CSV table of C-alpha atoms in Angstrom, one decimal:
chain,number,residue,atom,x,y,z
A,62,MET,CA,0.0,0.0,0.0
A,63,THR,CA,1.1,3.6,-0.5
A,64,SER,CA,0.3,7.0,0.8
A,65,SER,CA,1.0,10.4,-0.6
A,66,ALA,CA,3.8,12.3,1.0
A,67,PRO,CA,4.2,16.1,1.2
A,68,LEU,CA,6.5,17.4,-1.5
A,69,GLN,CA,10.1,17.4,-0.3
A,70,ALA,CA,13.2,18.9,-1.7
A,71,ALA,CA,15.6,16.7,-3.6
A,72,ALA,CA,18.6,15.2,-1.8
A,73,ARG,CA,21.9,16.1,-3.3
A,74,CYS,CA,24.9,13.8,-3.3
A,75,PRO,CA,27.9,12.9,-5.5
A,76,ALA,CA,27.2,9.7,-7.4
A,77,LEU,CA,28.8,7.5,-10.0
A,78,LEU,CA,27.5,4.6,-12.1
A,79,ILE,CA,30.5,2.3,-12.8
A,80,ALA,CA,29.9,0.7,-16.2
A,81,ALA,CA,31.9,-1.1,-18.9
A,82,PRO,CA,31.6,-2.2,-22.5
A,83,ALA,CA,31.1,-5.8,-21.5
A,84,SER,CA,31.3,-8.2,-18.5
A,85,GLY,CA,34.7,-9.1,-17.1
A,86,GLN,CA,36.2,-5.6,-17.5
A,87,GLY,CA,36.7,-5.1,-13.8
A,88,LYS,CA,33.6,-3.2,-12.7
A,89,THR,CA,33.3,-5.0,-9.4
A,90,THR,CA,37.0,-4.5,-8.5
A,91,VAL,CA,36.9,-0.8,-9.3
A,92,THR,CA,33.6,-0.2,-7.5
A,93,ALA,CA,34.8,-2.1,-4.4
A,94,ALA,CA,38.2,-0.4,-4.5
A,95,LEU,CA,36.6,3.1,-4.8
A,96,ALA,CA,34.3,2.3,-1.9
A,97,ARG,CA,37.1,1.0,0.2
A,98,LEU,CA,39.3,4.0,-0.6
A,99,HIS,CA,36.8,6.7,0.4
A,100,THR,CA,35.6,4.7,3.4
A,101,ARG,CA,39.1,4.6,4.7
A,102,ARG,CA,39.3,8.4,4.3
A,103,GLY,CA,36.3,8.8,6.5
A,104,LEU,CA,33.5,9.2,4.0
A,105,ARG,CA,30.2,7.4,4.3
A,106,VAL,CA,29.7,5.5,1.0
A,107,GLN,CA,26.6,3.7,-0.1
A,108,VAL,CA,27.0,1.1,-2.9
A,109,PHE,CA,24.2,-0.3,-5.0
A,110,LYS,CA,24.3,-3.0,-7.6
A,111,CYS,CA,22.4,-2.6,-10.9
A,112,GLY,CA,20.3,-5.6,-11.6
A,113,PRO,CA,20.0,-8.9,-9.8
A,114,ASP,CA,23.3,-10.2,-8.2
A,115,PHE,CA,24.1,-11.9,-4.9
A,116,LEU,CA,27.9,-12.1,-5.1
A,117,ASP,CA,29.2,-8.7,-6.0
A,118,PRO,CA,27.3,-7.1,-3.1
A,119,HIS,CA,29.3,-9.2,-0.6
A,120,TRP,CA,32.5,-7.4,-1.7
A,121,HIS,CA,30.8,-4.0,-1.7
A,122,GLN,CA,29.4,-4.4,1.8
A,123,LEU,CA,32.8,-5.4,3.1
A,124,ALA,CA,34.3,-2.4,1.3
A,125,SER,CA,31.8,0.2,2.5
A,126,GLY,CA,30.6,-1.3,5.8
A,127,GLN,CA,27.0,-0.9,4.7
A,128,PRO,CA,24.3,-3.2,3.3
A,129,VAL,CA,24.1,-3.2,-0.5
A,130,HIS,CA,20.8,-3.0,-2.3
A,131,GLN,CA,19.8,-3.7,-5.9
A,132,LEU,CA,18.6,-1.1,-8.4
A,133,ASP,CA,16.7,-2.3,-11.4
A,134,LEU,CA,14.0,-0.3,-13.2
A,135,TRP,CA,12.0,-3.5,-13.8
A,136,MET,CA,12.7,-5.7,-10.8
A,137,ASN,CA,12.5,-2.9,-8.2
A,138,GLY,CA,10.3,-0.5,-10.2
A,139,GLU,CA,11.0,3.2,-10.7
A,140,ALA,CA,9.4,4.1,-7.4
A,141,ASP,CA,11.5,1.7,-5.3
A,142,CYS,CA,14.7,2.9,-7.0
A,143,ARG,CA,13.8,6.5,-6.4
A,144,GLN,CA,13.1,5.8,-2.7
A,145,ARG,CA,16.4,4.0,-2.2
A,146,LEU,CA,18.5,6.6,-3.9
A,147,TYR,CA,16.8,9.5,-2.1
A,148,ALA,CA,17.3,7.8,1.2
A,149,ALA,CA,21.0,7.1,0.4
A,150,ALA,CA,21.6,10.7,-0.7
A,151,GLN,CA,20.3,12.0,2.6
A,152,SER,CA,22.8,10.2,4.7
A,153,ASN,CA,25.9,9.5,2.6
A,154,ASP,CA,28.9,11.4,1.2
A,155,LEU,CA,29.1,9.3,-2.0
A,156,ILE,CA,26.8,6.9,-3.9
A,157,LEU,CA,28.3,4.2,-6.1
A,158,ILE,CA,26.3,2.0,-8.4
A,159,GLU,CA,27.9,-0.9,-10.1
A,160,GLY,CA,26.4,-1.6,-13.5
A,161,VAL,CA,25.6,-4.9,-15.0
A,162,MET,CA,27.1,-6.6,-18.1
A,163,GLY,CA,27.9,-3.9,-20.8
A,164,LEU,CA,26.5,-0.3,-20.4
A,165,PHE,CA,23.7,-0.8,-22.9
A,166,ASP,CA,23.1,-4.5,-22.4
A,167,GLY,CA,19.7,-5.8,-21.0
A,168,THR,CA,16.3,-4.3,-20.8
A,169,PRO,CA,16.4,-2.2,-18.7
A,170,SER,CA,20.2,-1.5,-19.0
A,171,ALA,CA,22.6,0.3,-16.7
A,172,ALA,CA,22.4,3.2,-19.2
A,173,ASP,CA,18.7,3.4,-18.7
A,174,LEU,CA,19.2,3.7,-15.0
A,175,ALA,CA,22.0,6.3,-15.4
A,176,GLN,CA,19.9,8.5,-17.7
A,177,HIS,CA,16.7,8.2,-15.7
A,178,PHE,CA,18.3,9.5,-12.6
A,179,GLY,CA,21.1,11.6,-14.2
A,180,VAL,CA,23.9,9.7,-12.6
A,181,PRO,CA,27.3,10.2,-14.3
A,182,VAL,CA,28.8,7.1,-15.9
A,183,LEU,CA,32.4,6.1,-15.2
A,184,ALA,CA,33.5,3.6,-17.8
A,185,VAL,CA,35.9,0.9,-16.8
A,186,VAL,CA,37.7,-0.6,-19.9
A,187,ASP,CA,40.0,-3.6,-19.9
A,188,ALA,CA,42.8,-2.0,-21.9
A,189,SER,CA,45.3,-4.9,-21.6
A,190,ALA,CA,45.2,-5.7,-25.4
A,191,MET,CA,44.6,-2.3,-26.9
A,192,ALA,CA,46.1,1.2,-27.5
A,193,GLY,CA,44.5,3.8,-29.7
A,194,THR,CA,41.2,1.9,-29.9
A,195,PHE,CA,40.7,2.7,-26.2
A,196,GLY,CA,39.8,6.3,-27.2
A,197,ALA,CA,37.3,5.1,-29.8
A,198,LEU,CA,35.6,2.8,-27.3
A,199,ALA,CA,35.4,5.5,-24.7
A,200,PHE,CA,34.0,8.0,-27.3
A,201,GLY,CA,31.4,5.5,-28.4
A,202,LEU,CA,30.2,4.7,-24.9
A,203,GLN,CA,29.8,8.4,-24.1
A,204,HIS,CA,28.1,9.4,-27.4
A,205,TYR,CA,26.2,6.3,-28.5
A,206,ARG,CA,23.1,7.8,-26.8
A,207,PRO,CA,22.4,11.5,-26.7
A,208,GLY,CA,22.5,13.1,-23.3
A,209,MET,CA,24.4,10.3,-21.5
A,210,PRO,CA,25.6,11.7,-18.1
A,211,TRP,CA,29.4,11.2,-18.2
A,212,ALA,CA,32.2,11.2,-15.7
A,213,GLY,CA,35.1,9.7,-17.7
A,214,VAL,CA,37.0,6.5,-18.4
A,215,LEU,CA,39.4,4.4,-16.3
A,216,ALA,CA,41.8,2.1,-18.1
A,217,ASN,CA,42.1,-1.3,-16.3
A,218,ARG,CA,44.8,-4.0,-16.4
A,219,VAL,CA,47.3,-1.6,-17.9
A,220,GLY,CA,50.8,-3.0,-18.5
A,221,SER,CA,53.1,0.0,-18.0
A,222,GLU,CA,53.3,3.8,-17.8
A,223,ARG,CA,54.1,3.9,-21.5
A,224,HIS,CA,51.0,1.8,-22.2
A,225,ALA,CA,49.0,4.2,-20.0
A,226,GLN,CA,50.2,7.2,-22.0
A,227,MET,CA,49.3,5.6,-25.3
A,228,LEU,CA,45.7,5.0,-24.0
A,229,ARG,CA,45.4,8.6,-22.7
A,230,ASP,CA,46.7,10.0,-26.1
A,231,GLY,CA,43.8,8.2,-27.8
A,232,LEU,CA,41.1,10.1,-26.0
A,233,ARG,CA,39.4,13.0,-27.9
A,234,ASP,CA,39.1,14.9,-24.6
A,235,SER,CA,41.9,14.5,-22.0
A,236,ALA,CA,39.4,15.6,-19.3
A,237,ASP,CA,37.8,12.1,-19.7
A,238,TRP,CA,41.0,10.4,-18.4
A,239,MET,CA,40.4,9.0,-14.9
A,240,GLY,CA,43.7,7.1,-14.9
A,241,ALA,CA,45.2,3.7,-15.4
A,242,LEU,CA,44.8,0.9,-13.0
A,243,MET,CA,47.8,-1.3,-13.4
A,244,ARG,CA,47.4,-5.1,-13.4
A,245,VAL,CA,46.6,-5.9,-9.8
A,246,SER,CA,46.8,-9.4,-8.5
A,247,HIS,CA,46.8,-10.9,-5.0
A,248,GLY,CA,50.4,-9.8,-4.8
A,249,ASP,CA,53.1,-9.7,-2.2
A,250,ALA,CA,50.9,-10.5,0.7
A,251,ALA,CA,49.9,-13.8,-0.8
A,252,PRO,CA,51.8,-17.0,-0.6
A,253,ALA,CA,54.2,-17.6,-3.5
A,254,SER,CA,51.9,-20.3,-4.9
A,255,LYS,CA,49.1,-17.8,-5.2
A,256,LYS,CA,50.9,-14.7,-6.6
A,257,GLY,CA,49.5,-13.5,-9.8
A,258,ALA,CA,46.1,-15.0,-9.0
A,259,ALA,CA,43.0,-12.9,-9.6
A,260,LEU,CA,42.4,-10.3,-7.0
A,261,LEU,CA,38.7,-11.2,-6.8
A,262,PRO,CA,38.5,-15.0,-7.7
A,263,GLU,CA,35.6,-16.5,-9.6
A,264,ARG,CA,33.8,-19.8,-10.1
A,265,HIS,CA,30.8,-20.9,-12.1
A,266,LEU,CA,28.1,-18.6,-10.6
A,267,GLY,CA,30.4,-15.6,-10.4
A,268,LEU,CA,32.8,-14.1,-7.9
A,269,VAL,CA,33.7,-16.1,-4.8
A,270,ALA,CA,31.9,-14.3,-2.0
A,271,ALA,CA,34.0,-12.1,0.3
A,272,HIS,CA,33.1,-14.0,3.4
A,273,GLU,CA,34.6,-17.2,2.0
A,274,LEU,CA,38.1,-15.8,1.9
A,275,ALA,CA,40.1,-15.2,5.0
A,276,ASP,CA,42.1,-12.3,3.4
A,277,SER,CA,39.2,-10.5,1.7
A,278,ALA,CA,40.0,-7.2,3.5
A,279,GLN,CA,43.6,-7.4,2.4
A,280,ARG,CA,42.5,-7.9,-1.2
A,281,LEU,CA,40.3,-4.9,-1.0
A,282,ASP,CA,43.0,-2.8,0.5
A,283,ALA,CA,45.4,-3.8,-2.3
A,284,ALA,CA,42.8,-2.7,-4.9
A,285,ALA,CA,42.2,0.6,-3.0
A,286,ASP,CA,45.9,1.3,-2.8
A,287,ALA,CA,46.3,0.7,-6.6
A,288,LEU,CA,43.3,3.0,-7.3
A,289,ALA,CA,44.8,5.7,-5.0
A,290,ALA,CA,47.6,6.3,-7.5
A,291,THR,CA,45.1,7.3,-10.2
A,292,PRO,CA,43.5,10.8,-10.8
A,293,LEU,CA,40.2,9.2,-9.9
A,294,GLY,CA,41.6,7.9,-6.6
A,295,GLN,CA,43.2,11.2,-5.8
A,296,MET,CA,40.0,13.2,-5.9
A,297,SER,CA,39.1,15.0,-2.6
A,298,PRO,CA,35.5,15.2,-1.2
A,299,GLN,CA,35.3,18.7,-2.8
A,300,ASP,CA,36.4,17.3,-6.2
A,301,LEU,CA,33.7,14.7,-6.0
A,302,GLN,CA,31.1,17.4,-5.9
A,303,ARG,CA,31.5,17.8,-9.7
A,304,TRP,CA,29.4,14.6,-9.9
A,305,ALA,CA,26.7,15.7,-7.4
A,306,VAL,CA,23.2,14.6,-8.4
A,307,ASP,CA,19.8,15.9,-7.2
A,308,PHE,CA,17.8,12.8,-6.3
A,309,PRO,CA,14.1,13.6,-6.3
A,310,ALA,CA,12.0,12.8,-3.2
A,311,PRO,CA,9.7,9.8,-3.7
A,312,GLU,CA,6.2,10.8,-4.8
A,313,ASP,CA,4.6,8.0,-2.7
A,314,ILE,CA,6.0,6.3,0.4
A,315,GLN,CA,5.8,2.6,0.3
A,316,HIS,CA,4.3,1.2,3.5
A,317,VAL,CA,4.4,-2.5,4.3
A,318,SER,CA,1.5,-4.0,6.3
A,319,PRO,CA,2.8,-6.1,9.3
A,320,LEU,CA,1.3,-9.4,7.9
A,321,LEU,CA,4.0,-11.5,9.6
A,322,GLN,CA,3.7,-9.8,13.0
A,323,GLY,CA,4.5,-12.1,15.8
A,324,ARG,CA,6.0,-14.8,13.5
A,325,THR,CA,9.6,-15.9,13.5
A,326,VAL,CA,11.2,-16.7,10.1
A,327,ALA,CA,14.4,-18.8,10.1
A,328,VAL,CA,16.7,-18.0,7.2
A,329,GLY,CA,19.5,-20.4,6.1
A,330,ARG,CA,22.9,-18.7,6.0
A,331,ASP,CA,26.2,-20.4,5.4
A,332,ALA,CA,28.6,-21.3,2.6
A,333,ALA,CA,26.0,-23.4,0.8
A,334,PHE,CA,23.0,-21.1,1.3
A,335,CYS,CA,24.2,-17.5,0.9
A,336,PHE,CA,22.1,-15.9,-1.9
A,337,THR,CA,20.0,-13.4,0.1
A,338,TYR,CA,19.2,-9.9,-0.9
A,339,ALA,CA,19.7,-7.4,2.0
A,340,ALA,CA,16.4,-5.9,0.9
A,341,ASN,CA,14.6,-9.2,1.3
A,342,LEU,CA,15.6,-9.4,4.9
A,343,GLN,CA,14.6,-5.8,5.3
A,344,THR,CA,11.1,-6.7,3.9
A,345,LEU,CA,10.7,-9.5,6.3
A,346,GLU,CA,11.3,-7.2,9.2
A,347,GLN,CA,8.9,-4.6,7.7
A,348,LEU,CA,6.3,-7.3,7.5
A,349,GLY,CA,6.8,-7.6,11.3
A,350,ALA,CA,8.7,-10.9,11.3
A,351,ARG,CA,11.5,-11.7,13.7
A,352,VAL,CA,14.4,-13.0,11.5
A,353,VAL,CA,16.8,-15.6,12.9
A,354,PHE,CA,19.6,-17.3,11.1
A,355,PHE,CA,20.8,-20.9,11.0
A,356,SER,CA,23.4,-23.0,9.2
A,357,PRO,CA,21.8,-25.8,7.3
A,358,LEU,CA,25.3,-27.3,7.0
A,359,ASP,CA,26.4,-27.2,10.6
A,360,ASP,CA,23.4,-26.8,12.9
A,361,ALA,CA,21.8,-30.0,14.2
A,362,ALA,CA,18.3,-28.5,14.2
A,363,LEU,CA,16.3,-25.5,13.1
A,364,PRO,CA,15.9,-22.7,15.6
A,365,ASP,CA,12.4,-22.2,17.1
A,366,CYS,CA,10.5,-20.7,14.2
A,367,ASP,CA,7.1,-20.4,12.4
A,368,ALA,CA,8.5,-20.5,8.9
A,369,VAL,CA,11.8,-21.3,7.0
A,370,TRP,CA,13.4,-19.5,4.0
A,371,LEU,CA,16.1,-21.7,2.4
A,372,PRO,CA,17.8,-19.4,-0.1
A,373,GLY,CA,20.0,-20.2,-3.0
A,374,GLY,CA,23.7,-20.8,-3.0
A,375,TYR,CA,26.1,-23.7,-3.7
A,376,PRO,CA,24.5,-27.0,-2.4
A,377,GLU,CA,26.3,-28.8,-5.2
A,378,LEU,CA,29.7,-27.9,-3.6
A,379,HIS,CA,28.6,-29.1,-0.2
A,380,ALA,CA,26.4,-32.1,-1.0
A,381,ASP,CA,28.2,-34.5,1.2
A,382,ARG,CA,27.9,-32.2,4.2
A,383,ILE,CA,24.3,-31.7,3.5
A,384,ALA,CA,23.6,-35.4,3.4
A,385,ALA,CA,25.6,-36.0,6.5
A,386,ASN,CA,23.6,-33.5,8.5
A,387,THR,CA,20.8,-35.9,9.3
A,388,GLY,CA,19.8,-33.9,12.3
A,389,MET,CA,18.9,-30.9,10.1
A,390,LYS,CA,17.1,-33.2,7.7
A,391,ALA,CA,15.0,-34.6,10.6
A,392,SER,CA,14.3,-31.1,11.9
A,393,LEU,CA,13.2,-29.8,8.5
A,394,MET,CA,10.9,-32.9,8.1
A,395,ALA,CA,9.4,-32.2,11.5
A,396,HIS,CA,8.8,-28.6,10.5
A,397,VAL,CA,7.0,-29.6,7.4
A,398,LEU,CA,5.0,-32.3,9.1
A,399,GLN,CA,3.7,-29.6,11.4
A,400,ARG,CA,2.6,-27.9,8.2
A,401,LYS,CA,4.8,-24.9,8.9
A,402,PRO,CA,5.8,-23.1,5.7
A,403,LEU,CA,9.1,-23.7,4.0
A,404,TRP,CA,10.1,-21.5,1.0
A,405,ALA,CA,13.1,-22.9,-0.9
A,406,GLU,CA,14.8,-20.9,-3.7
A,407,CYS,CA,17.1,-22.4,-6.4
A,408,GLY,CA,20.0,-23.9,-4.3
A,409,GLY,CA,17.7,-24.3,-1.4
A,410,MET,CA,15.3,-26.3,-3.5
A,411,MET,CA,18.1,-28.4,-4.9
A,412,ALA,CA,19.1,-29.5,-1.4
A,413,LEU,CA,15.5,-30.7,-0.8
A,414,PHE,CA,15.5,-33.2,-3.7
A,415,GLU,CA,16.8,-36.8,-3.4
A,416,SER,CA,20.1,-36.3,-5.1
A,417,ILE,CA,22.4,-34.0,-7.0
A,418,THR,CA,24.4,-35.3,-10.0
A,419,HIS,CA,27.6,-33.3,-10.7
A,420,THR,CA,29.1,-32.6,-14.1
A,421,ASP,CA,31.5,-35.5,-13.7
A,422,GLY,CA,28.5,-37.9,-13.4
A,423,THR,CA,28.9,-38.6,-9.7
A,424,GLN,CA,25.6,-38.6,-7.8
A,425,HIS,CA,25.3,-37.4,-4.2
A,426,PRO,CA,22.2,-38.0,-2.0
A,427,VAL,CA,20.8,-34.9,-0.3
A,428,TRP,CA,17.8,-34.4,2.0
A,429,GLY,CA,15.0,-36.0,0.1
A,430,LEU,CA,12.1,-33.9,1.3
A,431,LEU,CA,11.0,-33.5,-2.3
A,432,PRO,CA,10.8,-36.3,-4.8
A,433,GLY,CA,13.2,-36.0,-7.7
A,434,HIS,CA,16.7,-35.4,-8.7
A,435,VAL,CA,18.9,-32.5,-9.9
A,436,THR,CA,21.6,-32.6,-12.6
A,437,VAL,CA,24.3,-29.9,-12.8
A,438,HIS,CA,25.4,-28.9,-16.3
A,439,PRO,CA,28.6,-27.2,-17.5
A,440,ARG,CA,26.6,-24.5,-19.1
A,441,LEU,CA,23.8,-22.2,-17.9
A,442,ALA,CA,20.4,-23.8,-17.9
A,443,ALA,CA,18.4,-20.5,-17.4
A,444,LEU,CA,19.1,-16.8,-17.0
A,445,GLY,CA,16.9,-13.7,-17.0
A,446,PRO,CA,14.2,-11.7,-15.3
A,447,GLN,CA,11.1,-13.6,-14.2
A,448,GLN,CA,7.9,-13.0,-12.3
A,449,LEU,CA,5.6,-15.3,-10.3
A,450,VAL,CA,2.0,-14.8,-9.3
A,451,VAL,CA,1.2,-16.0,-5.8
A,452,ASP,CA,-2.5,-15.9,-4.9
A,453,GLY,CA,-3.1,-13.0,-7.3
A,454,HIS,CA,0.0,-11.0,-6.2
A,455,THR,CA,3.0,-10.7,-8.5
A,456,LEU,CA,6.6,-11.2,-7.2
A,457,ARG,CA,9.3,-10.0,-9.5
A,458,GLY,CA,12.8,-11.5,-9.5
A,459,HIS,CA,15.1,-13.6,-11.7
A,460,THR,CA,16.5,-17.0,-12.6
A,461,PHE,CA,20.1,-18.0,-12.9
A,462,HIS,CA,21.2,-21.7,-12.6
A,463,TYR,CA,23.4,-24.4,-14.1
A,464,SER,CA,21.2,-27.3,-13.1
A,465,THR,CA,17.9,-28.9,-14.1
A,466,ALA,CA,15.4,-30.8,-11.9
A,467,GLN,CA,13.2,-33.8,-12.7
A,468,SER,CA,10.4,-34.2,-10.1
A,469,ASP,CA,7.0,-35.6,-9.7
A,470,ALA,CA,6.1,-33.0,-7.1
A,471,PRO,CA,2.9,-31.0,-8.0
A,472,VAL,CA,3.6,-27.9,-10.1
A,473,VAL,CA,1.1,-25.3,-8.9
A,474,ALA,CA,2.4,-22.3,-10.9
A,475,ARG,CA,5.1,-21.2,-13.4
A,476,THR,CA,7.0,-18.0,-13.7
A,477,SER,CA,7.0,-15.9,-16.9
A,478,ARG,CA,9.2,-13.3,-18.4
A,479,PRO,CA,8.2,-9.6,-18.2
A,480,ASP,CA,5.3,-8.8,-20.4
A,481,GLU,CA,4.8,-12.4,-21.5
A,482,PRO,CA,1.9,-14.7,-20.5
A,483,VAL,CA,2.5,-17.8,-18.4
A,484,ALA,CA,3.1,-20.9,-20.5
A,485,ALA,CA,3.1,-24.5,-19.5
A,486,ASP,CA,6.4,-25.2,-21.2
A,487,ALA,CA,8.3,-22.0,-20.2
A,488,GLY,CA,9.5,-20.3,-17.1
A,489,GLU,CA,10.3,-21.9,-13.8
A,490,ALA,CA,8.0,-24.4,-12.0
A,491,LEU,CA,6.7,-23.6,-8.6
A,492,TYR,CA,6.5,-26.9,-6.8
A,493,ARG,CA,4.2,-27.4,-3.8
A,494,LEU,CA,4.3,-30.4,-1.5
A,495,GLY,CA,2.5,-30.0,1.8
A,496,SER,CA,3.8,-26.8,3.3
A,497,ILE,CA,6.8,-26.7,1.0
A,498,HIS,CA,7.0,-24.1,-1.9
A,499,ALA,CA,10.1,-24.5,-4.0
A,500,SER,CA,11.4,-23.1,-7.3
A,501,TYR,CA,14.5,-22.1,-9.2
A,502,PHE,CA,13.0,-18.5,-9.1
A,503,HIS,CA,14.8,-16.0,-7.0
A,504,ALA,CA,12.2,-13.5,-5.6
A,505,TRP,CA,12.8,-9.8,-4.9
A,506,PHE,CA,10.6,-9.6,-1.8
A,507,PRO,CA,10.0,-5.8,-1.9
A,508,SER,CA,8.1,-6.2,-5.2
A,509,SER,CA,5.2,-7.9,-3.4
A,510,PRO,CA,5.4,-8.2,0.4
A,511,VAL,CA,1.9,-9.6,0.4
A,512,ALA,CA,3.0,-12.5,-1.8
A,513,VAL,CA,6.0,-13.1,0.5
A,514,ALA,CA,3.6,-13.2,3.5
A,515,ARG,CA,1.5,-15.8,1.7
A,516,LEU,CA,4.5,-18.0,1.0
A,517,LEU,CA,5.7,-17.8,4.6
A,518,GLY,CA,2.3,-18.4,6.1
A,519,GLY,CA,1.0,-14.9,6.7
A,520,VAL,CA,-2.6,-13.8,6.1
A,521,ALA,CA,-3.1,-10.9,3.7
A,522,ALA,CA,-5.3,-8.0,4.8
């Protein structure tokens, strides 16, 4: 529900949208390094991630010391984006938004967000294999669309000072030069066997989350130190004001009814189950729920709770530990037999099936609360924005997985792509067995708190 708010003045704050011509250029490293650098200098930095992503925000939260929220003109909606940016501008010294894929990729794209809110774009370009073409690429990113707010371009993975000068000479306007970030690896602080390794390591679903590495803070400091040598990194708080943006006040304040008041929701959180949006946890609290965390890998039983949310993650990497935790399996089974709600997303659902088969053909038993089996593939099985209708209320979100499931569990609904009808042979299945709801679909809870309350046992007003 919404209510009109009195007209308020816009909130002004320096802001940058860090974009690139493609994925893999170094957006996450530069965003996290910039956040770390200015946080170390005493500024309050709020980082956002453009589009759905669970892994990059782990690094940005560690770098800035603040929760990281998503901004997506479709998944969030314009009103939610406006509200989050306005709130951030009121209480921070700098706003950083990491883009997604290439600047103009996707619908909506990072460019759409930048132009909608007037946020200057800082382009990060992997210049390791180019010279004069760097200038052409920067010019194209800036001028491909009329009226693109522009901050400049940072050359990443540069080999030498001579290389940097060649890149700078290729620019039409020298004012666009934000510097050269030399090739940065997990350098002298790392054991010899790891020198030269990627500063922020990756695996099949994206970056390794910051909390999984004991030296995450040192990695961020190394990136921040490297950035400090560039013109971008040497900018003072006064210099940053050249990128100040007036963020308009929200026209309507979104109010969430306390539909889960008095209920406790247990949320899985460990190395295998870690794909949770900070905004989803915030929505549960706004619904009135008491949120408690547990480790499905290590805890012998669920905490005392009324509902369980088992989020996505990496169950395929921890299948043996999942199967060995028979106490958790028994506790989850008891929870379901009491007809208490369990919402399982993607990896959370995978762990509820009978087995997971890896790409090498080895099969590992898991909890078996749902009939069926999961097979992990070497290539993506599904990717993109999706929406799910729950009792007439539409949740928005996305899908991103490398596995497929075969199950006889009843399918009670299917997701659909934006502006497309639901089809029996498309989208993601929503399985329902007793009090279990499970799907590959990752839900953005703020898009429909009422639907979330339905899934977790609340009664809609």
